[in-house]
CSV table of C-alpha atoms in Angstrom, one decimal:
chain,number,residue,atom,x,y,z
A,1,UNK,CA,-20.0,16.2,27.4
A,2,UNK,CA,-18.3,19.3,26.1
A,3,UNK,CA,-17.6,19.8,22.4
A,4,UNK,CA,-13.8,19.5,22.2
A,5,UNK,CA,-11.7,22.3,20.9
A,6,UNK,CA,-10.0,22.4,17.8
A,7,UNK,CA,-6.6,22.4,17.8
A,8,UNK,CA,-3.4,23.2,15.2
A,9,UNK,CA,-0.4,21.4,15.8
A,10,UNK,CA,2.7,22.6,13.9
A,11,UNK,CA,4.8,19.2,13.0
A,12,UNK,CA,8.5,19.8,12.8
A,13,UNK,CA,9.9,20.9,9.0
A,14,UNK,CA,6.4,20.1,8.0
A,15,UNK,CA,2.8,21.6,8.0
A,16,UNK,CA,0.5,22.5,10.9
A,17,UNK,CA,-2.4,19.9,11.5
A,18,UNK,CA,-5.6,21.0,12.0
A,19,UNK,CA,-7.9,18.9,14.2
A,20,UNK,CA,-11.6,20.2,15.1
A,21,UNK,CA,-14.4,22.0,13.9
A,22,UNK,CA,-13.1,25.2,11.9
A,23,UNK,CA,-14.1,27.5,9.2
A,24,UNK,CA,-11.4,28.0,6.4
A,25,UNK,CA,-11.7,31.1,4.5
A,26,UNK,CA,-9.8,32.6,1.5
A,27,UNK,CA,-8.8,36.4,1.7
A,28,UNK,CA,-11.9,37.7,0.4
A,29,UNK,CA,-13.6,35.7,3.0
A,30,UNK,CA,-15.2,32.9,0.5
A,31,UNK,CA,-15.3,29.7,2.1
A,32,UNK,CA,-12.7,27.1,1.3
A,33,UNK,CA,-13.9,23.1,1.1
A,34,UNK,CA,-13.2,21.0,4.0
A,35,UNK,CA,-12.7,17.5,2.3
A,36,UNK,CA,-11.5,15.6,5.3
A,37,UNK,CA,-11.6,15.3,9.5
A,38,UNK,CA,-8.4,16.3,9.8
A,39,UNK,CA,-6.7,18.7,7.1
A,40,UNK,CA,-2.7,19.7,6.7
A,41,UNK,CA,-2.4,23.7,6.0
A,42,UNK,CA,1.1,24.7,3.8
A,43,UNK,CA,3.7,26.4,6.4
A,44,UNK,CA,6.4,26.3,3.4
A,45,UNK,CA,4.4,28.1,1.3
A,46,UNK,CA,5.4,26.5,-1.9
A,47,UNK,CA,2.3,24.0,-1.9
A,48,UNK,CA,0.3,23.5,-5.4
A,49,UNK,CA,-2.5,23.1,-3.7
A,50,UNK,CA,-2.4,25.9,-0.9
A,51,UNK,CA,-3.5,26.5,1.7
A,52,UNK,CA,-3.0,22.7,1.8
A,53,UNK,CA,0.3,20.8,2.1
A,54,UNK,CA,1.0,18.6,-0.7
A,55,UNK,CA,4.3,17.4,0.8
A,56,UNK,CA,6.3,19.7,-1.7
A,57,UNK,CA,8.7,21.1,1.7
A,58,UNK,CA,10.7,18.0,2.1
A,59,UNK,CA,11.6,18.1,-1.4
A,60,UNK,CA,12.6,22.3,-1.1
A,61,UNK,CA,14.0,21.0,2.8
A,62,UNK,CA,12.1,23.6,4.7
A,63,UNK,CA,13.4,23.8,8.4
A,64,UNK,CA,11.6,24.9,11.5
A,65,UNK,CA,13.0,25.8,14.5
A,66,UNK,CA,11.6,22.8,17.0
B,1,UNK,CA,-6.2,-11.0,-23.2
B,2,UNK,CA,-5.8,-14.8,-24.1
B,3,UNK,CA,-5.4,-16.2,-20.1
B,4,UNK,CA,-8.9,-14.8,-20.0
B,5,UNK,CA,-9.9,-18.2,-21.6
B,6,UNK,CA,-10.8,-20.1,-18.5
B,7,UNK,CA,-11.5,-23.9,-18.5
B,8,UNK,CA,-15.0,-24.2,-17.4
B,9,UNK,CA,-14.1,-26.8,-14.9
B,10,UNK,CA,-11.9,-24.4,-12.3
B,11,UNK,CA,-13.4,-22.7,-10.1
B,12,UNK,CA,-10.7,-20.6,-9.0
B,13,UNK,CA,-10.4,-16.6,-9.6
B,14,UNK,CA,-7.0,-16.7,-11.0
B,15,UNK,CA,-4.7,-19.5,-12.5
B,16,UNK,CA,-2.0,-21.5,-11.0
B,17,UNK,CA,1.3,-21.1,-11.1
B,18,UNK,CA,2.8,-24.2,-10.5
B,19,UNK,CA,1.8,-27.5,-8.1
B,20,UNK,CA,2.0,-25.2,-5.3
B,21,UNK,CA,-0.5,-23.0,-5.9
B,22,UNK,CA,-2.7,-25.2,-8.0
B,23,UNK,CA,-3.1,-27.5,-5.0
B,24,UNK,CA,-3.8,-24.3,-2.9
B,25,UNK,CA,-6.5,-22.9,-4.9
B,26,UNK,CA,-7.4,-26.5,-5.4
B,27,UNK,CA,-8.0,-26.4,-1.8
B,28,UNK,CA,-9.7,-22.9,-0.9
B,29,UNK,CA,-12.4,-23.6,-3.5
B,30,UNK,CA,-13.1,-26.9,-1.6
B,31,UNK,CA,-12.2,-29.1,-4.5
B,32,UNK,CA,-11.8,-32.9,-2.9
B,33,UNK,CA,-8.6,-33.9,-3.1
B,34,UNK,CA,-7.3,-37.3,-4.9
B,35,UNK,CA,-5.7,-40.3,-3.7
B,36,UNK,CA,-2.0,-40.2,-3.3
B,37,UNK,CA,-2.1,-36.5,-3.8
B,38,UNK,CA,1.5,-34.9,-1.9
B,39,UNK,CA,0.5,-32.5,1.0
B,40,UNK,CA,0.2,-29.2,0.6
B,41,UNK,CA,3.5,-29.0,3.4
B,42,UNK,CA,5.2,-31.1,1.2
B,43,UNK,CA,4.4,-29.5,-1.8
B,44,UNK,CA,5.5,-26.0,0.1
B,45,UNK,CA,8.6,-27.8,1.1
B,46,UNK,CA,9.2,-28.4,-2.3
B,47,UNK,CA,8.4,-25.4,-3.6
B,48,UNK,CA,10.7,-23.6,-1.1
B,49,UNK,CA,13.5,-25.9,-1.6
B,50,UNK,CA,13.6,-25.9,-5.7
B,51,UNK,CA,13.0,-21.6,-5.9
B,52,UNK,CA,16.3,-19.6,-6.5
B,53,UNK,CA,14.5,-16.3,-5.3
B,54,UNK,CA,11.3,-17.0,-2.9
B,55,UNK,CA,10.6,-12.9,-3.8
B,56,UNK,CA,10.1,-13.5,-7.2
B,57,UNK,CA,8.7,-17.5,-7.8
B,58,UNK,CA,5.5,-16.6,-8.9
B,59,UNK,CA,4.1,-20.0,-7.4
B,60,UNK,CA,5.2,-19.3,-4.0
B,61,UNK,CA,4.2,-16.2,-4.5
B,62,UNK,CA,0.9,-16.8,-6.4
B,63,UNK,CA,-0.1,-19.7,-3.4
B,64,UNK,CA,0.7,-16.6,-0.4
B,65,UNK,CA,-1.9,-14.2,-2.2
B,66,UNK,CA,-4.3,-16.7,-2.2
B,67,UNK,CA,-3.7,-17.7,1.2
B,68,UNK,CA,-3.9,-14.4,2.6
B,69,UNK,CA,-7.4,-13.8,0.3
B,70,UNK,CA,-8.7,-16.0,2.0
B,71,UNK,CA,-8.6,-14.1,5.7
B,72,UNK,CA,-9.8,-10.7,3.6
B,73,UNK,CA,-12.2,-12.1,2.1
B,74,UNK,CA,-11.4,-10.9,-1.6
B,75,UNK,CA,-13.3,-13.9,-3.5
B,76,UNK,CA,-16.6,-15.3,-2.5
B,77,UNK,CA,-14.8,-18.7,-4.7
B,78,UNK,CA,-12.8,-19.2,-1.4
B,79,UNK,CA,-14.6,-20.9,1.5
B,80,UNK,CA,-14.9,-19.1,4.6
B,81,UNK,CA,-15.0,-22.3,6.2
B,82,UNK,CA,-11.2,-23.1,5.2
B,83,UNK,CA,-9.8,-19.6,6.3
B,84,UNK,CA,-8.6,-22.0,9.6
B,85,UNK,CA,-8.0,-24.6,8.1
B,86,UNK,CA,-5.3,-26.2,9.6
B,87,UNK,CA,-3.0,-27.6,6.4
B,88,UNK,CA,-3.9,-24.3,4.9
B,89,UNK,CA,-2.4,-22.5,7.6
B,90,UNK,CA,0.3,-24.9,8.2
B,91,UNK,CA,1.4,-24.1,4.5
B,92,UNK,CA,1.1,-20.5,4.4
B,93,UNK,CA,3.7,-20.4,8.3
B,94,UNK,CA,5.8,-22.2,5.9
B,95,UNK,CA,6.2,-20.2,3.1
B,96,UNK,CA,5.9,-16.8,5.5
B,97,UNK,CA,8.8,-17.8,7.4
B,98,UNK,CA,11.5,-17.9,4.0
B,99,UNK,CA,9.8,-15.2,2.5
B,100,UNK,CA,10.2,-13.1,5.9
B,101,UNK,CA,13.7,-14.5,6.0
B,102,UNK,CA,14.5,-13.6,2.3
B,103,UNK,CA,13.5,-10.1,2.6
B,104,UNK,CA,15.4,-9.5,6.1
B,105,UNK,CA,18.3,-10.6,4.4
B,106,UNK,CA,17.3,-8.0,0.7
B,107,UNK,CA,16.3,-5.4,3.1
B,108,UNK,CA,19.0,-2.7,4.7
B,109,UNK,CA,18.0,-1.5,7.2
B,110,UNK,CA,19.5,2.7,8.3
B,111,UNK,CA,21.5,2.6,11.9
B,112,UNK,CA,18.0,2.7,14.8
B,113,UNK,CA,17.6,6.5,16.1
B,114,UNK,CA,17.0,6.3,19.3
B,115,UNK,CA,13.3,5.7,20.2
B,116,UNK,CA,11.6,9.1,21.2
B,117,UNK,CA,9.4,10.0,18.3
B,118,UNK,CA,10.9,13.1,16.7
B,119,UNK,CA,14.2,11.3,16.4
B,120,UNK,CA,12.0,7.9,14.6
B,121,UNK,CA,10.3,10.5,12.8
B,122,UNK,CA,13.3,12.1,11.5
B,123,UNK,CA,14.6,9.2,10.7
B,124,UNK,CA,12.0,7.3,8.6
B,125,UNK,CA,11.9,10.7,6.6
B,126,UNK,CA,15.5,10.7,6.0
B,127,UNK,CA,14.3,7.2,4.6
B,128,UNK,CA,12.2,7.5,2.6
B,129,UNK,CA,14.2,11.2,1.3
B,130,UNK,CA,17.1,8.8,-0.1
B,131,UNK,CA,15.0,6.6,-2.2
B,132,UNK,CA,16.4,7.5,-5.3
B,133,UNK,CA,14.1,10.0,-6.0
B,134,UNK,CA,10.1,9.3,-8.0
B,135,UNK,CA,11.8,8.3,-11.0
B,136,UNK,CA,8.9,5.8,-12.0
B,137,UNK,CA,6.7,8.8,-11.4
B,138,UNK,CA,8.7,11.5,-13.0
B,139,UNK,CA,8.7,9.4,-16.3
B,140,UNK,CA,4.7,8.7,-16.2
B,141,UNK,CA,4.5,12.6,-15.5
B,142,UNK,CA,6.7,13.4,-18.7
B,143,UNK,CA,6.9,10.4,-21.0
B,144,UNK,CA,4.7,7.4,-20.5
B,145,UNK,CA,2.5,5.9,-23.5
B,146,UNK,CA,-1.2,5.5,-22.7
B,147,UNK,CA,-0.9,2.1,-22.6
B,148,UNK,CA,2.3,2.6,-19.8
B,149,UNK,CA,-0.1,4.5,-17.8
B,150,UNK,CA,-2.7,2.0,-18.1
B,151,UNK,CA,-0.5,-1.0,-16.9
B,152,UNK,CA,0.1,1.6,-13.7
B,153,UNK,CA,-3.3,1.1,-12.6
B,154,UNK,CA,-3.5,-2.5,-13.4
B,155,UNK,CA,-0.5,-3.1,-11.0
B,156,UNK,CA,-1.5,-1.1,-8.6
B,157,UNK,CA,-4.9,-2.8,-8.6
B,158,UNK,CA,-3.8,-5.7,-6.5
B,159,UNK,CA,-3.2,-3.8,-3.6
B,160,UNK,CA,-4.9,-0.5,-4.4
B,161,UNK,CA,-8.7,-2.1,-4.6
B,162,UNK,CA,-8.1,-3.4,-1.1
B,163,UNK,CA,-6.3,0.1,-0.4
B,164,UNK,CA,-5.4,0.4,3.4
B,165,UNK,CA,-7.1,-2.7,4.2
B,166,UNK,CA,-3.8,-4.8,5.3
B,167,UNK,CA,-2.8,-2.3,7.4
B,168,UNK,CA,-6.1,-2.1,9.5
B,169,UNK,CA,-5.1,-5.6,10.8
B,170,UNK,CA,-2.9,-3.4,13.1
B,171,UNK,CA,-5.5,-1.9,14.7
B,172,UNK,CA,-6.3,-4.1,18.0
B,173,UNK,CA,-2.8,-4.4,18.7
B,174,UNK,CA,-2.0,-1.0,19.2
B,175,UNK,CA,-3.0,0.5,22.4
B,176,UNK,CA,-3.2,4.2,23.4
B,177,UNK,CA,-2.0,7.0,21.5
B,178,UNK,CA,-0.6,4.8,18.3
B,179,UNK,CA,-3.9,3.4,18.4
B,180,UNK,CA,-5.4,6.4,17.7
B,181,UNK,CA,-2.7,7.6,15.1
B,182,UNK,CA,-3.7,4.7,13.2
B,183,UNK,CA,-7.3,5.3,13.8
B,184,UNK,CA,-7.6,8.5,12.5
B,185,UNK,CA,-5.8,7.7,9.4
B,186,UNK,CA,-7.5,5.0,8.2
B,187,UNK,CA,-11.0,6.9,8.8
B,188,UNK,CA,-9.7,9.2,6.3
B,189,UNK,CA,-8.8,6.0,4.1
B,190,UNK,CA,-12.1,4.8,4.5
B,191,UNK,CA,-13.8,8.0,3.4
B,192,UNK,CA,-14.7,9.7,6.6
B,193,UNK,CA,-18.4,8.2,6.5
B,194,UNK,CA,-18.7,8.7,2.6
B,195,UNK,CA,-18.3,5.1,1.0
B,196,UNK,CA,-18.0,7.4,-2.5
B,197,UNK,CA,-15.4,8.7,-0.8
B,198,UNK,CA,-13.2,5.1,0.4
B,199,UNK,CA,-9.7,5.1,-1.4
B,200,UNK,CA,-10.2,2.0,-2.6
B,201,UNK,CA,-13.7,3.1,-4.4
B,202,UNK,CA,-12.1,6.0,-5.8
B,203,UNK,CA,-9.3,3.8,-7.5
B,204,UNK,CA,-12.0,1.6,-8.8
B,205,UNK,CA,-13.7,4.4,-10.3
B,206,UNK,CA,-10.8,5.9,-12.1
B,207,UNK,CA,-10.1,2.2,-13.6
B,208,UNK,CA,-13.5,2.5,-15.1
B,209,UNK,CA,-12.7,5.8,-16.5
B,210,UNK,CA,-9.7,4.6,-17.7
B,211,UNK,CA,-12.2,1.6,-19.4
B,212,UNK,CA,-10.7,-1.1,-17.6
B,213,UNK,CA,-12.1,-3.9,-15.1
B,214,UNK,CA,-12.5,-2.8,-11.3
B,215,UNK,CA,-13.7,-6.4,-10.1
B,216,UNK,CA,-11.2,-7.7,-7.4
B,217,UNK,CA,-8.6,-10.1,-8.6
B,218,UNK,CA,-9.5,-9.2,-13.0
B,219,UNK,CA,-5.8,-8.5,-13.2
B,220,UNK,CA,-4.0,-11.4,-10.8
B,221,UNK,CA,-3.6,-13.1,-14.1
B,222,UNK,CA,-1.4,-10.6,-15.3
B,223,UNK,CA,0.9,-9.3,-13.2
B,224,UNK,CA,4.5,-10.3,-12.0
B,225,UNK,CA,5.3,-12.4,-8.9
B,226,UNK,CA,6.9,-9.2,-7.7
B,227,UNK,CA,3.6,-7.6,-7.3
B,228,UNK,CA,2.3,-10.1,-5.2
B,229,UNK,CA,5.2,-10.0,-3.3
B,230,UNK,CA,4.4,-6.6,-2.5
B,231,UNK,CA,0.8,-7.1,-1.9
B,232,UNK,CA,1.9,-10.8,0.1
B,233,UNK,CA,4.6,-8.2,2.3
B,234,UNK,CA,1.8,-6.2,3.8
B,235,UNK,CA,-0.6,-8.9,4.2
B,236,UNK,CA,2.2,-11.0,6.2
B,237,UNK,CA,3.2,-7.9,8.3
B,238,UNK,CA,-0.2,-7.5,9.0
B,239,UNK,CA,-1.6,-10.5,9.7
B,240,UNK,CA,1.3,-11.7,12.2
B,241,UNK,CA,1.1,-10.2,15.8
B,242,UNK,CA,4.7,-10.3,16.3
B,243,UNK,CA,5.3,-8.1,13.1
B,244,UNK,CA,3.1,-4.9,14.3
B,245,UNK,CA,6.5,-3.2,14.2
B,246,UNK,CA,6.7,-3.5,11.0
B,247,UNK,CA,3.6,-3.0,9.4
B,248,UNK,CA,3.3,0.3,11.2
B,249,UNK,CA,6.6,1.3,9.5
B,250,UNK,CA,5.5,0.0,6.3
B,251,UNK,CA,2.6,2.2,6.6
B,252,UNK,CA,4.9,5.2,7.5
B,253,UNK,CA,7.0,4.7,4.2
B,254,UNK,CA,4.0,4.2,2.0
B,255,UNK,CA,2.5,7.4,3.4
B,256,UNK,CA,5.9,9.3,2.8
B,257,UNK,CA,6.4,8.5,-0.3
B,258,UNK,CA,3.2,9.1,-1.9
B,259,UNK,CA,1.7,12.5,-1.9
B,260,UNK,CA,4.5,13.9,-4.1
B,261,UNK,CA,4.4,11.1,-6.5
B,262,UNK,CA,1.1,11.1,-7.4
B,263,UNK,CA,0.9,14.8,-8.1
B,264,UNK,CA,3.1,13.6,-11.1
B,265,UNK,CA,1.2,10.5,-12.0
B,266,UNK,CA,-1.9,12.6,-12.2
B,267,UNK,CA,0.1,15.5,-14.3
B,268,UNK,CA,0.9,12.1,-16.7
B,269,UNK,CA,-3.3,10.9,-17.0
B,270,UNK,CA,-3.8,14.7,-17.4
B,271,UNK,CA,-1.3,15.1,-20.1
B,272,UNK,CA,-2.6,11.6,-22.2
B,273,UNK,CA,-6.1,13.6,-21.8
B,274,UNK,CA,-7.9,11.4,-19.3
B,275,UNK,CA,-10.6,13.5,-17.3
B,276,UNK,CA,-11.2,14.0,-13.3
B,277,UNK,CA,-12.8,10.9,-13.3
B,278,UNK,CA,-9.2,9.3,-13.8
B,279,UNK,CA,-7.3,12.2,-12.1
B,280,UNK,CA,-9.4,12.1,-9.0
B,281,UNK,CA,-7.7,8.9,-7.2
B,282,UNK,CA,-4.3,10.6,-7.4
B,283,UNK,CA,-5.4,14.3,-6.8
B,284,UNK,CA,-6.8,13.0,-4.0
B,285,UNK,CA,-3.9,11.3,-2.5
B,286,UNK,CA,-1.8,14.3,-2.9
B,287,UNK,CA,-3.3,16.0,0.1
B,288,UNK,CA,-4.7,13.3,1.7
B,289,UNK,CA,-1.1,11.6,2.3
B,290,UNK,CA,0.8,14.9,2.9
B,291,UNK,CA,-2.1,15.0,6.1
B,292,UNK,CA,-1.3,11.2,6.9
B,293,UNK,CA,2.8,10.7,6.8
B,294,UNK,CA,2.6,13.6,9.2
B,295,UNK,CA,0.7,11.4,11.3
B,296,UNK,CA,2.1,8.3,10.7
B,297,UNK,CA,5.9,9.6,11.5
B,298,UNK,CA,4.9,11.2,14.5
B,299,UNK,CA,1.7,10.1,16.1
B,300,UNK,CA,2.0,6.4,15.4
B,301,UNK,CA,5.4,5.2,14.5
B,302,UNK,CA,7.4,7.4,16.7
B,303,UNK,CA,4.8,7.5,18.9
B,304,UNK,CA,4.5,3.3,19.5
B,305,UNK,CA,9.1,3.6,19.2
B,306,UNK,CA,8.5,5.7,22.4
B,307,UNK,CA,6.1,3.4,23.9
B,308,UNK,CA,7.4,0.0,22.8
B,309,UNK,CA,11.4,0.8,22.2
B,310,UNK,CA,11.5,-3.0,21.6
B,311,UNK,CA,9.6,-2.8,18.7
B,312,UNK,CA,12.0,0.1,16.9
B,313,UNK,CA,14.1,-2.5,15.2
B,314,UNK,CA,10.6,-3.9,13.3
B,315,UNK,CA,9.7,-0.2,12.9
B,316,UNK,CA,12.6,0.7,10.6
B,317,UNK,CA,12.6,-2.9,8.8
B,318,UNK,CA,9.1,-2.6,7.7
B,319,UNK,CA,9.5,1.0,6.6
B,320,UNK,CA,13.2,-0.4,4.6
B,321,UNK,CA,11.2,-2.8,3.2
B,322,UNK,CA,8.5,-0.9,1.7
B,323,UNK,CA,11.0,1.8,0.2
B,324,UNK,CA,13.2,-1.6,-1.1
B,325,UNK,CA,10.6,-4.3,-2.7
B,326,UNK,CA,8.2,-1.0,-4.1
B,327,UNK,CA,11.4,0.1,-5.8
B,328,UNK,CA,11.8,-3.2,-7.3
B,329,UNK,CA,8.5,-3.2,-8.6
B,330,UNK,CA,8.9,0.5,-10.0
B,331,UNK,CA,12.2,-0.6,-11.5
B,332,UNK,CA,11.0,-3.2,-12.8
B,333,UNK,CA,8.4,-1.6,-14.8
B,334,UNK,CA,10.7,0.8,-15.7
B,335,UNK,CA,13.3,-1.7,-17.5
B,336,UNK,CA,10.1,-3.0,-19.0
B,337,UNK,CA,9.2,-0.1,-20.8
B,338,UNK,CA,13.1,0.9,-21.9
B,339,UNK,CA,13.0,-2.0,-23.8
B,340,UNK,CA,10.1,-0.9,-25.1
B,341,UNK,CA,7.8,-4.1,-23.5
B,342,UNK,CA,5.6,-4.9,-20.9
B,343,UNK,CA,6.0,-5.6,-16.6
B,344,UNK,CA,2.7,-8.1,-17.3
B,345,UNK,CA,3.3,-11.5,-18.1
B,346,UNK,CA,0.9,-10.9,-21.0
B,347,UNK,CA,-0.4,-7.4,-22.1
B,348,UNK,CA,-3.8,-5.9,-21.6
């Protein structure tokens, strides 16, 4: 059986969803902790805890397009 | 804590309430029962007949808990032999069918969306926008005492040390692509393979940092009828095949209206000066449930609207009635503390 392939799925006025087996780096390249299967990255870009989502764009009412 | 003085004779976890939920317990722990003692549908019948609000008797509410403990699990005082039996069972459809009557008639529920899931996903966001706002988290952020904070985490312990487990009573119901929605959130809820890592672990461990008791069922004593009725909510939802829509919407609403709120409720342990080990539970959340209402909106309740548009109506009630009874119990706790007392029926 093949390995699947990751995938990022933007959800609408939210964050994109990360499924699958991915490195996450910071700008200098340093690793960043991967603490669960499937990981929300910020899209709003007002997240405490970037590059996750912390749910902080409903509250601002960020809007995407879709 | 003086109801921590047990009589050496009972056998139970927790103490009655009433006749209702003394002859219940009486009954789980496989006490023999007397001569000319009333029925336990009789005694329901009773019980269901004298309450003004079946939400908030706390024997009514007190005998569902135990009821429903019994098909967890929760107390090893509770024969797994009885979980069927049939009295017990007969009693607990009773008292299910006016508490799921009394909180259909509390709940409102928004006008239905129509069932494709970005439209039920937009919806049960819109929900769960217009609760009123975190104010029971916004006040432990900026003001709570330590003891406040404290009797946070013993209310929360009813459901929280079972965290995630009455909504995994879902699971063989759903087929296909809600199945899986549900699936992958509850791995996440169950630590991904690291038992360290189960929510419900990492709640116990931040109630021993925070010096209190972590063993299921220390704090039933304690706590309001309204918290069982929370707990009793999920566990009916759950445990009835014809209410899967609704504990998938509950599910959705408790995701959405979590990761936000518990930033603030660890900025409040952080301010008292409780360490990680406290913090953790609720630093965790904060991205953990920002990943799962995503999922829950879209890949399981709008998902299963789209698949099963009868079910939308049960959708929305059970995500109306989270938002509705959790704000009760927040409120109530709230008014507790502005007059500068205590939700628990006795203090810790």
């Amino acid at each position: 059986m093949s390995e699947q392939r990751p995938t990022i799925t933007p959800y609408p006025d939210g964050p994109l969803l990360v499924r699958g087996d991915i490195d996450l780096r910071t700008a200098d390249g340093e690793p960043i902790e991967r603490r669960r299967r499937t990981v929300a990255l910020c899209r709003c870009g007002l997240s405490t805890i970037k590059p996750f989502c912390d749910g902080t764009h409903k509250a601002a009412g960020f809007r995407t397009d879709d | 804590m003086s109801l921590d003085v047990r009589p050496a004779a009972l056998a139970a976890p927790f103490r009655p309430r009433g006749p209702l939920s003394e002859a219940v317990l009486a009954r789980l722990t496989g006490q023999p029962g007397q001569p000319g003692d009333a029925g336990l549908a009789a005694l329901a019948d009773r019980a269901l007949t004298e309450t003004v609000d079946v939400v908030r008797d706390d024997d009514v509410q007190l005998a569902l808990f135990a009821l429903f403990a019994s098909s967890y699990g929760s107390f090893d005082q509770f024969e797994a032999d009885l979980e069927w039996d049939g009295e017990l069972i007969g009693a607990r459809r009773q008292l299910e069918a006016d508490f799921e009557q009394a909180l259909r008639a509390a709940v409102q529920v928004p006008a239905l969306p129509t069932s494709t899931t970005d439209a039920v996903a937009r919806a049960l966001f819109a929900l769960t926008a217009q609760e009123g706002g975190p104010s029971l988290s916004r006040y432990l952020a900026k003001r709570a005492t330590r003891e406040q904070v404290l009797e946070l985490l013993v209310q929360r312990s009813v459901y929280t040390l079972r965290e995630a487990d009455p909504h995994s009573w879902a699971i063989p119901r759903l087929h296909g692509r809600a199945k899986a929605a549900l699936v992958e959130i509850q791995a996440d809820e169950y630590g991904g393979g690291r038992p360290d890592r189960v929510h419900a672990a990492i709640f116990a461990a931040s109630m021993r940092g925070a010096g209190l008791d972590d063993s299921y069922g220390s704090y039933v004593d304690v706590v309001p009828a309204l918290t069982l009725a929370s707990h009793n909510m999920m566990s009916m939802f759950g445990l009835n095949r014809r209410l899967i829509g609704a504990i998938v919407g509950h599910l959705a609403a408790f995701e959405m209206t979590s990761s936000i709120p518990n930033r603030l409720y660890g900025d409040g342990f952080r301010r008292l000066g409780f360490g990680e080990d406290v913090t953790d539970y609720f630093d965790e959340h904060v991205e953990a449930d920002a990943v799962h209402e995503q999922i829950a909106a879209h890949d399981l309740a709008g998902a299963l609207a789209e698949d099963r548009p009868d079910l939308l109506p049960d959708i929305m009630f059970g995500a109306a009635a989270c938002v509705t009874i959790d704000g009760w119990v927040a409120q109530q706790m709230l008014d507790a503390w502005h007059d500068g007392g205590t939700s628990l029926r006795v203090p810790v």
